[in-house]
GROMACS .gro file of N, CA and C in nm:
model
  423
    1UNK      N    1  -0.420 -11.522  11.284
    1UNK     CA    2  -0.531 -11.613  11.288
    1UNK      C    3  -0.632 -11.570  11.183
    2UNK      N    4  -0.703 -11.638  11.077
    2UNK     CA    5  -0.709 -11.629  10.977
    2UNK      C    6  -0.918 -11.682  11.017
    3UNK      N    7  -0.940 -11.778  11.098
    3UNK     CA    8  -1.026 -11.829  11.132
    3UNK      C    9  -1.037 -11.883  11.280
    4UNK      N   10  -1.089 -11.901  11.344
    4UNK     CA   11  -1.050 -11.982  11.456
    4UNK      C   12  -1.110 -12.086  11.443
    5UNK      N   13  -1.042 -12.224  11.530
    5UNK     CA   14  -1.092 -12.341  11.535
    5UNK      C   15  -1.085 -12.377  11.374
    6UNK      N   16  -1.111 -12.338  11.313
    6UNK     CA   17  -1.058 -12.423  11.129
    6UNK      C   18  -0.995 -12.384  11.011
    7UNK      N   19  -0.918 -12.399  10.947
    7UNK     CA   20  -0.848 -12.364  10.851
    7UNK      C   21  -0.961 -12.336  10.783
    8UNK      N   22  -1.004 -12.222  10.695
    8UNK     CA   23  -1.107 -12.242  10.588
    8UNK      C   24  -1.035 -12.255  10.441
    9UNK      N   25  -1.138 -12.298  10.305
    9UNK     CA   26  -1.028 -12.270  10.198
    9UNK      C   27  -1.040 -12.114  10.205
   10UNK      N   28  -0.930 -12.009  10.184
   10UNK     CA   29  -0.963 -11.906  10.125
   10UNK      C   30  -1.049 -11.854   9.975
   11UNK      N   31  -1.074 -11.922   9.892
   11UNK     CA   32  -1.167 -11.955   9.800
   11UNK      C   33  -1.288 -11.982   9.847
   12UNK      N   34  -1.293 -12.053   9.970
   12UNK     CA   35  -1.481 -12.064   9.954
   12UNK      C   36  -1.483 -11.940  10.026
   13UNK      N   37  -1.435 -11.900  10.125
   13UNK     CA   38  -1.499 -11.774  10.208
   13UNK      C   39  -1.521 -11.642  10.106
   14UNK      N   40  -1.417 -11.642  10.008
   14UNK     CA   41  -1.417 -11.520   9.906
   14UNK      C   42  -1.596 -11.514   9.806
   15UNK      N   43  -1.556 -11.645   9.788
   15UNK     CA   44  -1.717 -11.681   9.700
   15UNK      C   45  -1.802 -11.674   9.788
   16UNK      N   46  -1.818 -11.738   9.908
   16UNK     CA   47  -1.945 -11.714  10.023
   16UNK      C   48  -1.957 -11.540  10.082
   17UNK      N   49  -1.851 -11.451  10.036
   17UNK     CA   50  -1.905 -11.306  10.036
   17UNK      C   51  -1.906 -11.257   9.919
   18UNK      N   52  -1.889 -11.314   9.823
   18UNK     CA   53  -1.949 -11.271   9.685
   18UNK      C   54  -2.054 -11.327   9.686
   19UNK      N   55  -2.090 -11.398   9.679
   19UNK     CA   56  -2.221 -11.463   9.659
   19UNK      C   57  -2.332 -11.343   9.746
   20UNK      N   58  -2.319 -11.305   9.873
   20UNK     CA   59  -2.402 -11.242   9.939
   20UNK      C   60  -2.388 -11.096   9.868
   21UNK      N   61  -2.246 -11.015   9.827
   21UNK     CA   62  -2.273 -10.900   9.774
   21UNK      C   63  -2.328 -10.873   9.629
   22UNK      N   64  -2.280 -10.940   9.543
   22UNK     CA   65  -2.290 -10.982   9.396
   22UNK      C   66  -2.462 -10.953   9.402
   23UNK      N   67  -2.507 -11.047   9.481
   23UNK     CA   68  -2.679 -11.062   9.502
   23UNK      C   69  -2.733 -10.971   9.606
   24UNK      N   70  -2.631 -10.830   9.641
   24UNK     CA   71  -2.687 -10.763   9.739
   24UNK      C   72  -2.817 -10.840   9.844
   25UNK      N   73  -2.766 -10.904   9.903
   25UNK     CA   74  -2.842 -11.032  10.023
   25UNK      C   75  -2.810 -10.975  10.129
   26UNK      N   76  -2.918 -11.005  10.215
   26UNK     CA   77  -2.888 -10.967  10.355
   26UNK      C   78  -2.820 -11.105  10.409
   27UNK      N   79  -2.754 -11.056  10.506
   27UNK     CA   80  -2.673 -11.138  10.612
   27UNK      C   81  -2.809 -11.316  10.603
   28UNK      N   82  -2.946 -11.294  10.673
   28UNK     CA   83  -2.973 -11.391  10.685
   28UNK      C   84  -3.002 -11.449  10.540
   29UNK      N   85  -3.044 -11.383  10.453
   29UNK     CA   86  -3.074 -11.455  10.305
   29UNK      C   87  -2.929 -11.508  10.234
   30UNK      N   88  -2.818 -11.435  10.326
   30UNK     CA   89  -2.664 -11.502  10.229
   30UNK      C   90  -2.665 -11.653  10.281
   31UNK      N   91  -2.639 -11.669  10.430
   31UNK     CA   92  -2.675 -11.800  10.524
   31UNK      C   93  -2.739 -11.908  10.409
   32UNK      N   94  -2.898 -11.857  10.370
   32UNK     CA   95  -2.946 -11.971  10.321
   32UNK      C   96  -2.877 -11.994  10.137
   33UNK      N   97  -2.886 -11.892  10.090
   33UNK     CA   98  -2.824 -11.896   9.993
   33UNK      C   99  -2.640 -11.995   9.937
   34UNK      N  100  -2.619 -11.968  10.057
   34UNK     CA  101  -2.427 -11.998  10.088
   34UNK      C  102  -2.440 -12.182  10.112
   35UNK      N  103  -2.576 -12.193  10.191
   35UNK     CA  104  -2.614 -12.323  10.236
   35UNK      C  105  -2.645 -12.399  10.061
   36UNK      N  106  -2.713 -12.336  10.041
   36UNK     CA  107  -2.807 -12.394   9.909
   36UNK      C  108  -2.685 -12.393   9.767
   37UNK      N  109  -2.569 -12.294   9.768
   37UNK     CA  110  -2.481 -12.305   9.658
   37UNK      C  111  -2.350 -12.381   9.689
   38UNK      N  112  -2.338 -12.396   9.771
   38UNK     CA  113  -2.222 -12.469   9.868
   38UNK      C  114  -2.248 -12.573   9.931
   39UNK      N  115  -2.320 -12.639   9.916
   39UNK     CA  116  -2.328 -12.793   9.983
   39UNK      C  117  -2.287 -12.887   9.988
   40UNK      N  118  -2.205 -12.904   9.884
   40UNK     CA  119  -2.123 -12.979   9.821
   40UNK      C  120  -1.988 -12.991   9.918
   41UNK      N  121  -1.967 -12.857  10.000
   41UNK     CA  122  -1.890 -12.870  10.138
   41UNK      C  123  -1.880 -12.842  10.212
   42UNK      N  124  -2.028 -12.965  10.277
   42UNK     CA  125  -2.096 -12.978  10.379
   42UNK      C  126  -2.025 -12.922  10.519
   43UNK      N  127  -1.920 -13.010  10.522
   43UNK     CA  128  -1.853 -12.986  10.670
   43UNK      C  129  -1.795 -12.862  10.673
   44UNK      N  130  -1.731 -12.780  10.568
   44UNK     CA  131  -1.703 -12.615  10.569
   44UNK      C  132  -1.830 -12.575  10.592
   45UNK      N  133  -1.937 -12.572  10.531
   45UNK     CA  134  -2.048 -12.496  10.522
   45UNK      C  135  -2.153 -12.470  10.606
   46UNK      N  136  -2.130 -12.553  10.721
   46UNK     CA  137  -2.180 -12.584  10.830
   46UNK      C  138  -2.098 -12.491  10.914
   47UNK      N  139  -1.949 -12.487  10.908
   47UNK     CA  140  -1.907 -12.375  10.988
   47UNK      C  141  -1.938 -12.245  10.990
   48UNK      N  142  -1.974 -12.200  10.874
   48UNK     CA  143  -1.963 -12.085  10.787
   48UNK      C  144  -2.132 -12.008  10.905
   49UNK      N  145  -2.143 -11.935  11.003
   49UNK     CA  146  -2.215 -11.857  11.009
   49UNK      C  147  -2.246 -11.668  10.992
   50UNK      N  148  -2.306 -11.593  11.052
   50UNK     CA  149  -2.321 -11.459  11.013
   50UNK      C  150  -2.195 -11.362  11.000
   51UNK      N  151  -2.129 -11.408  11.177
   51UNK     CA  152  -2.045 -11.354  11.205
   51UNK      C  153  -1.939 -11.387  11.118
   52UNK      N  154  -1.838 -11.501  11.096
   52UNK     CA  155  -1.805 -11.540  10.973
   52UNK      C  156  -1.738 -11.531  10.872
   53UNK      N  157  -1.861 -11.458  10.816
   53UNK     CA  158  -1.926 -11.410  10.701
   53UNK      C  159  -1.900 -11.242  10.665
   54UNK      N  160  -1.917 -11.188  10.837
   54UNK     CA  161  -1.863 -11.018  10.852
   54UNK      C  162  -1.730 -11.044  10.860
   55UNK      N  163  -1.659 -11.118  10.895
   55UNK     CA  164  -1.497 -11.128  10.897
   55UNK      C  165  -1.420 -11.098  10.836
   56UNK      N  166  -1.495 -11.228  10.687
   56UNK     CA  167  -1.396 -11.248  10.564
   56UNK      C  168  -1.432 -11.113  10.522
   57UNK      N  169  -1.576 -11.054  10.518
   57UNK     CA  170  -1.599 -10.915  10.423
   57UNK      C  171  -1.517 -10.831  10.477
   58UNK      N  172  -1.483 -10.790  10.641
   58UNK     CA  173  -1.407 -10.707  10.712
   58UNK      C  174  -1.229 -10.724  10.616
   59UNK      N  175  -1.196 -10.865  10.626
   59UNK     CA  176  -1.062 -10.832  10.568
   59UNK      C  177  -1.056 -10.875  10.459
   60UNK      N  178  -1.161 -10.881  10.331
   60UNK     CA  179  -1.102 -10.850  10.239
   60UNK      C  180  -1.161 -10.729  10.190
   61UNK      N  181  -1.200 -10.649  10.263
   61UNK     CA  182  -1.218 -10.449  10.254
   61UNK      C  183  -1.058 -10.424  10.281
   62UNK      N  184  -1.020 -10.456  10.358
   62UNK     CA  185  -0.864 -10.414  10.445
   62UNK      C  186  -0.792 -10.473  10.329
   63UNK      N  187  -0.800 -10.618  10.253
   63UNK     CA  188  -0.700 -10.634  10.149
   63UNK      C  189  -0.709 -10.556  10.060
   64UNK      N  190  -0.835 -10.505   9.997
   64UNK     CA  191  -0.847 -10.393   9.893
   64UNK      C  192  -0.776 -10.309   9.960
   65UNK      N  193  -0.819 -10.234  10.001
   65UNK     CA  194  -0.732 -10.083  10.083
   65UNK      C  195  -0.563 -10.096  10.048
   66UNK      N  196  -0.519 -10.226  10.087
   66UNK     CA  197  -0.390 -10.235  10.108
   66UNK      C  198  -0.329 -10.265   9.968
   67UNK      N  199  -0.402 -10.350   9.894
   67UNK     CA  200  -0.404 -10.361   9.760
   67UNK      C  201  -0.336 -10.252   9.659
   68UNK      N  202  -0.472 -10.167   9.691
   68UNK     CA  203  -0.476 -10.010   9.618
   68UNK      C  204  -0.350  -9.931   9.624
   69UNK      N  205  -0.337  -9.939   9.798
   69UNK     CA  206  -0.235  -9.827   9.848
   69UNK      C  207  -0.061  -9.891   9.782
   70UNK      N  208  -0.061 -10.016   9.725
   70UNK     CA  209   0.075 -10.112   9.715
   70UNK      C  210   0.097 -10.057   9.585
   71UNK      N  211   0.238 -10.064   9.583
   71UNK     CA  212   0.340 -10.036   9.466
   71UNK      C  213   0.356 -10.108   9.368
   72UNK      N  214   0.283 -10.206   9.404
   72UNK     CA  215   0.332 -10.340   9.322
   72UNK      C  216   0.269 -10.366   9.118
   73UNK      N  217   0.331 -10.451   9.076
   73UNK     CA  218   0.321 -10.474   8.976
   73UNK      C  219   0.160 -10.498   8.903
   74UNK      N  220   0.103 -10.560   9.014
   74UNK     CA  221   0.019 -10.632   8.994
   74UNK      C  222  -0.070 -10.569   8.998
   75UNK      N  223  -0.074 -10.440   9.105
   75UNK     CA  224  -0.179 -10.269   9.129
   75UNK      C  225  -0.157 -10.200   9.010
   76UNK      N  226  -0.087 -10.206   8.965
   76UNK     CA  227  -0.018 -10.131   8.850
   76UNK      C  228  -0.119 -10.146   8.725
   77UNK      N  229  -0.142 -10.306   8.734
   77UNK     CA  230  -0.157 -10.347   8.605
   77UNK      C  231  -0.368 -10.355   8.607
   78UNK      N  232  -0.384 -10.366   8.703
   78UNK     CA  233  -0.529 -10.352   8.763
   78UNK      C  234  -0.598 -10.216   8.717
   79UNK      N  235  -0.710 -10.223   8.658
   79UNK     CA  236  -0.746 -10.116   8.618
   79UNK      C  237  -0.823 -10.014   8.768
   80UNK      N  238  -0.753  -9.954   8.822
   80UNK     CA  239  -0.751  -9.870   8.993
   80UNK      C  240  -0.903  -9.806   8.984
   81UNK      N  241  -0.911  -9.759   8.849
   81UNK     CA  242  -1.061  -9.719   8.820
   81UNK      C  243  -1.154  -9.800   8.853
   82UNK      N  244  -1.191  -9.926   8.866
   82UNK     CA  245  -1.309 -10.040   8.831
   82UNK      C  246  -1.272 -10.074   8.988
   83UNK      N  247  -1.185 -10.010   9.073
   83UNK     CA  248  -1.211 -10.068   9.198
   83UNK      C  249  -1.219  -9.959   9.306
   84UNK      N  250  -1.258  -9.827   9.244
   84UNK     CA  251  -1.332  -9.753   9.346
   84UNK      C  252  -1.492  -9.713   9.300
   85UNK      N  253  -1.544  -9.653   9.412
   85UNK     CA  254  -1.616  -9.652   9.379
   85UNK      C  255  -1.712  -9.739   9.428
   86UNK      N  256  -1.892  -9.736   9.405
   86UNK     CA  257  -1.979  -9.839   9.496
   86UNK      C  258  -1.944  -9.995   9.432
   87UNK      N  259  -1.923 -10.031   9.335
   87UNK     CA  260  -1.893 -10.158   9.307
   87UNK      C  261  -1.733 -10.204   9.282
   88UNK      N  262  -1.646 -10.122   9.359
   88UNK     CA  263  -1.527 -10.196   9.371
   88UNK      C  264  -1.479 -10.289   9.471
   89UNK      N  265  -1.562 -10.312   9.564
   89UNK     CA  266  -1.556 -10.401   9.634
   89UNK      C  267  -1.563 -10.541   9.565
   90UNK      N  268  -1.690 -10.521   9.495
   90UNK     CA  269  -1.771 -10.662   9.418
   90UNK      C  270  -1.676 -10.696   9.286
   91UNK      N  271  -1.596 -10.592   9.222
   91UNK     CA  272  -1.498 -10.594   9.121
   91UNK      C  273  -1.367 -10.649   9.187
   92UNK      N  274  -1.353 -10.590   9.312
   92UNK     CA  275  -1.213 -10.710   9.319
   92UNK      C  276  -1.225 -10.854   9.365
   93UNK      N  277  -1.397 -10.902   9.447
   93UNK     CA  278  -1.386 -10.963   9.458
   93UNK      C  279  -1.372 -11.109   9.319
   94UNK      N  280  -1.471 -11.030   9.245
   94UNK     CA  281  -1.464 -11.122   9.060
   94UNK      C  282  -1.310 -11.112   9.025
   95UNK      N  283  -1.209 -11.019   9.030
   95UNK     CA  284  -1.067 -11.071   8.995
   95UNK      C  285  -1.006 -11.151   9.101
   96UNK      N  286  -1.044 -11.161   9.185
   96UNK     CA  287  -0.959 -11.259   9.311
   96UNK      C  288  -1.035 -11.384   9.279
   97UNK      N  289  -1.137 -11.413   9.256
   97UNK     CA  290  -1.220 -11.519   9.244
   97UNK      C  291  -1.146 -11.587   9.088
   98UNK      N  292  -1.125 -11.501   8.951
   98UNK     CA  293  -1.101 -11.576   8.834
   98UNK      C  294  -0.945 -11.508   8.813
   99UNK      N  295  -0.856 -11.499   8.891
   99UNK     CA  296  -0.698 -11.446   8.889
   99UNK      C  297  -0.659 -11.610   8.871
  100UNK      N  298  -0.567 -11.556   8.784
  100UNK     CA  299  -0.458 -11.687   8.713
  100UNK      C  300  -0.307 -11.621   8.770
  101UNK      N  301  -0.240 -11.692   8.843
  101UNK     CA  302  -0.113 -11.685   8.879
  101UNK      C  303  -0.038 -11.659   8.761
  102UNK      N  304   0.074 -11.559   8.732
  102UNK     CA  305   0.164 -11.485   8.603
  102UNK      C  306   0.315 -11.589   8.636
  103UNK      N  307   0.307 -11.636   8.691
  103UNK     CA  308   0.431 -11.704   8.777
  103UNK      C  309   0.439 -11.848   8.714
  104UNK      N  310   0.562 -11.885   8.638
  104UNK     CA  311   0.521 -12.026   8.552
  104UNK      C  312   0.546 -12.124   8.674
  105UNK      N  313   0.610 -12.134   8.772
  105UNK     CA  314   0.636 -12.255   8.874
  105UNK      C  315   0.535 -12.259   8.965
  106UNK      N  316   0.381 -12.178   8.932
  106UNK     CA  317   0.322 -12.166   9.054
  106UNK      C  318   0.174 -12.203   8.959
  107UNK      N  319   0.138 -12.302   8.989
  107UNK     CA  320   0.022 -12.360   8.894
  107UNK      C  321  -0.110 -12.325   9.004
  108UNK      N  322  -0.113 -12.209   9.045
  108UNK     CA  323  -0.247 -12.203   9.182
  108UNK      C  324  -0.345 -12.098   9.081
  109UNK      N  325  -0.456 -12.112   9.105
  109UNK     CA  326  -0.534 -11.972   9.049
  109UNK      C  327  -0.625 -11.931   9.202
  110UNK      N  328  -0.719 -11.820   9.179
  110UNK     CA  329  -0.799 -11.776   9.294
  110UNK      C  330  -0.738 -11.668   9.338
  111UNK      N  331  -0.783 -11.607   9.478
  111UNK     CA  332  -0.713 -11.548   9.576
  111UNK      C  333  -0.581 -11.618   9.617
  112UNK      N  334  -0.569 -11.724   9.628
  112UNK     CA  335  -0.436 -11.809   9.656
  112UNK      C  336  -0.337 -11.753   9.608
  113UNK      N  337  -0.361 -11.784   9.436
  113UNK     CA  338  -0.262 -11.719   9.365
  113UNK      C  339  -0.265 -11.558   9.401
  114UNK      N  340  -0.350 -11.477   9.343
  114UNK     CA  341  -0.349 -11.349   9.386
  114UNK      C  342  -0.246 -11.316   9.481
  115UNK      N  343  -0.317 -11.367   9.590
  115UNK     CA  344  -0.231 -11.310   9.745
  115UNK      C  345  -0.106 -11.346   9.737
  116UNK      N  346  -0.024 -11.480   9.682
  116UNK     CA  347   0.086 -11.545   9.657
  116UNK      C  348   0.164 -11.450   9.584
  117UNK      N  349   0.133 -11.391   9.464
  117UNK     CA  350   0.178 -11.301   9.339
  117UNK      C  351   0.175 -11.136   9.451
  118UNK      N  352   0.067 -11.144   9.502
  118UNK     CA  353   0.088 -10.946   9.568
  118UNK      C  354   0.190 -10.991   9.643
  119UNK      N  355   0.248 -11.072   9.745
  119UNK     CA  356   0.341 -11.084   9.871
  119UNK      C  357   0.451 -11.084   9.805
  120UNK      N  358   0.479 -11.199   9.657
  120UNK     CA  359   0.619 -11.206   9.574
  120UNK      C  360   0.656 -11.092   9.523
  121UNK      N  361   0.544 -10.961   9.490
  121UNK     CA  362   0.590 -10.871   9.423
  121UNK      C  363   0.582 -10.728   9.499
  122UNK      N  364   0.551 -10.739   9.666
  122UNK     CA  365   0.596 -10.663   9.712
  122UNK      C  366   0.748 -10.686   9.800
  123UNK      N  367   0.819 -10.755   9.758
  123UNK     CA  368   0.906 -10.793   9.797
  123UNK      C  369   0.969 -10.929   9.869
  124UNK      N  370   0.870 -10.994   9.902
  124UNK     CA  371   0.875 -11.104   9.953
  124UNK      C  372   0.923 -11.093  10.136
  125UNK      N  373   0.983 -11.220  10.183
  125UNK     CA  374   1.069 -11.224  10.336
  125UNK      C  375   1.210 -11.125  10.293
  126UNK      N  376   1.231 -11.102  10.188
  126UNK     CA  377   1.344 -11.032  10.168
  126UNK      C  378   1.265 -10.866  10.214
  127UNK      N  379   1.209 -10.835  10.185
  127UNK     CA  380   1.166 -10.655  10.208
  127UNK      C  381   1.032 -10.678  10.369
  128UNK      N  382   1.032 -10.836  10.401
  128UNK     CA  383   0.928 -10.814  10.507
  128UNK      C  384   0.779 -10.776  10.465
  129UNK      N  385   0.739 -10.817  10.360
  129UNK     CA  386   0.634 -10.781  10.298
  129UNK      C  387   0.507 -10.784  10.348
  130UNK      N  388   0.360 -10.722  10.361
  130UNK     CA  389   0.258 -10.763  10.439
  130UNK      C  390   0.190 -10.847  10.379
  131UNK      N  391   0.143 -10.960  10.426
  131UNK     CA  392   0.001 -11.021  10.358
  131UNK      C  393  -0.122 -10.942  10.319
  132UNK      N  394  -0.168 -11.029  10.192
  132UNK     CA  395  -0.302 -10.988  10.140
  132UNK      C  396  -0.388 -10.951  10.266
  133UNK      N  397  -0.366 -11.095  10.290
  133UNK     CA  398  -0.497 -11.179  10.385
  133UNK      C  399  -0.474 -11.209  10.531
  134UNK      N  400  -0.502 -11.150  10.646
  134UNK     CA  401  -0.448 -11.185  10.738
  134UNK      C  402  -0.321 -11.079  10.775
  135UNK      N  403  -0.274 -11.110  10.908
  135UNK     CA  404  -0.159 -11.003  10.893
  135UNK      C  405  -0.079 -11.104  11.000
  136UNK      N  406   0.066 -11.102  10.989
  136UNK     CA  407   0.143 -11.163  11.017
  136UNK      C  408   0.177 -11.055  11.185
  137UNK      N  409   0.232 -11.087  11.308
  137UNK     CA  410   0.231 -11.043  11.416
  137UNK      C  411   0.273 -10.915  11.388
  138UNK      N  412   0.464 -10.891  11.271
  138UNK     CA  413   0.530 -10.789  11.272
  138UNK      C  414   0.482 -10.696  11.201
  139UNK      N  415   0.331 -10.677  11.154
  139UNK     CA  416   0.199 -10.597  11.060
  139UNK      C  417   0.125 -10.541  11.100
  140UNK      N  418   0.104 -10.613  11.254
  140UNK     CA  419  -0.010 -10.619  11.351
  140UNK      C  420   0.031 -10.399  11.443
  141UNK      N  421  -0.101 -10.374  11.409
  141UNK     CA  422  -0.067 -10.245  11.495
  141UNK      C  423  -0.127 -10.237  11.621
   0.00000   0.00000   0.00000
C-alpha cells in the first residue's frame, strides 16, 4: 500500500517533499507552500496533508538506503559521493525528479522511470527483485 484511499502520482508526492526540503520548510509552511505550487491538482492536493507528507519522506529515505546498498547498474553509475552526507537526501531527490529512462521501449521520465530502470536492473520477477517504492508482501519484514 503505497497510499491509502488514493493512488497518488508518484511524481507529485516526490516534488511535494522536495519542495518542503529543497526550502528547508517546516511541515506547516510545506502545507501552504505545496497548496500555493500545486494547485493546478486541486483534487490531489487537497489530499496531500502533514502526515502524508512524513510518509513519502519516510520511504523515500528507505529508497535511498536501498538504492545505495543495490548492486545495480544504475548505483554504479550515480555519483555515491553527492548522496551522502547532509544534502543527499535533497540530491537524490533532484535525480529522481529530472531521471530520463536509459531504456529505448520505455518513454517514462521521473521517479517512474527511475524506480522502473532500479527493479529491471536488479533483476527483475526473474531474481524477485525489491521495489524502489513501496515494498511488495515477499520484502515485507
Amino acid at each position: 500500500m503505497l497510499v491509502p484511499y488514493r493512488q497518488l502520482s508518484l511524481n507529485f508526492m516526490i516534488k511535494a517533499v522536495w519542495l518542503r526540503i529543497s526550502r528547508k520548510l517546516s511541515l506547516f509552511e510545506a502545507m501552504d507552500v505545496i497548496e500555493m505550487e500545486l494547485n493546478h491538482l486541486k483534487d490531489v492536493a487537497d489530499f496531500i496533508n502533514i502526515s502524508t507528507l512524513l510518509f513519502w519522506q519516510q520511504m523515500i529515505q528507505i529508497a535511498l538506503g536501498d538504492f545505495l546498498s543495490s548492486d545495480t547498474s544504475a548505483s554504479s553509475k550515480t555519483n555515491h559521493e553527492q548522496l551522502h552526507g547532509g544534502d543527499g537526501f535533497e540530491n537524490f531527490i533532484e535525480i529522481l525528479l529530472t531521471y530520463q529512462s536509459r531504456n529505448d521501449g520505455t518513454p517514462i521520465r521521473g521517479p517512474d522511470a527511475f524506480a522502473l530502470d532500479f527493479y529491471q536492473q536488479s533483476g527483475g520477477v526473474e531474481r524477485n527483485a525489491p521495489f524502489l517504492f513501496g515494498r511488495a508482501s515477499q520484502h515485507r519484514d
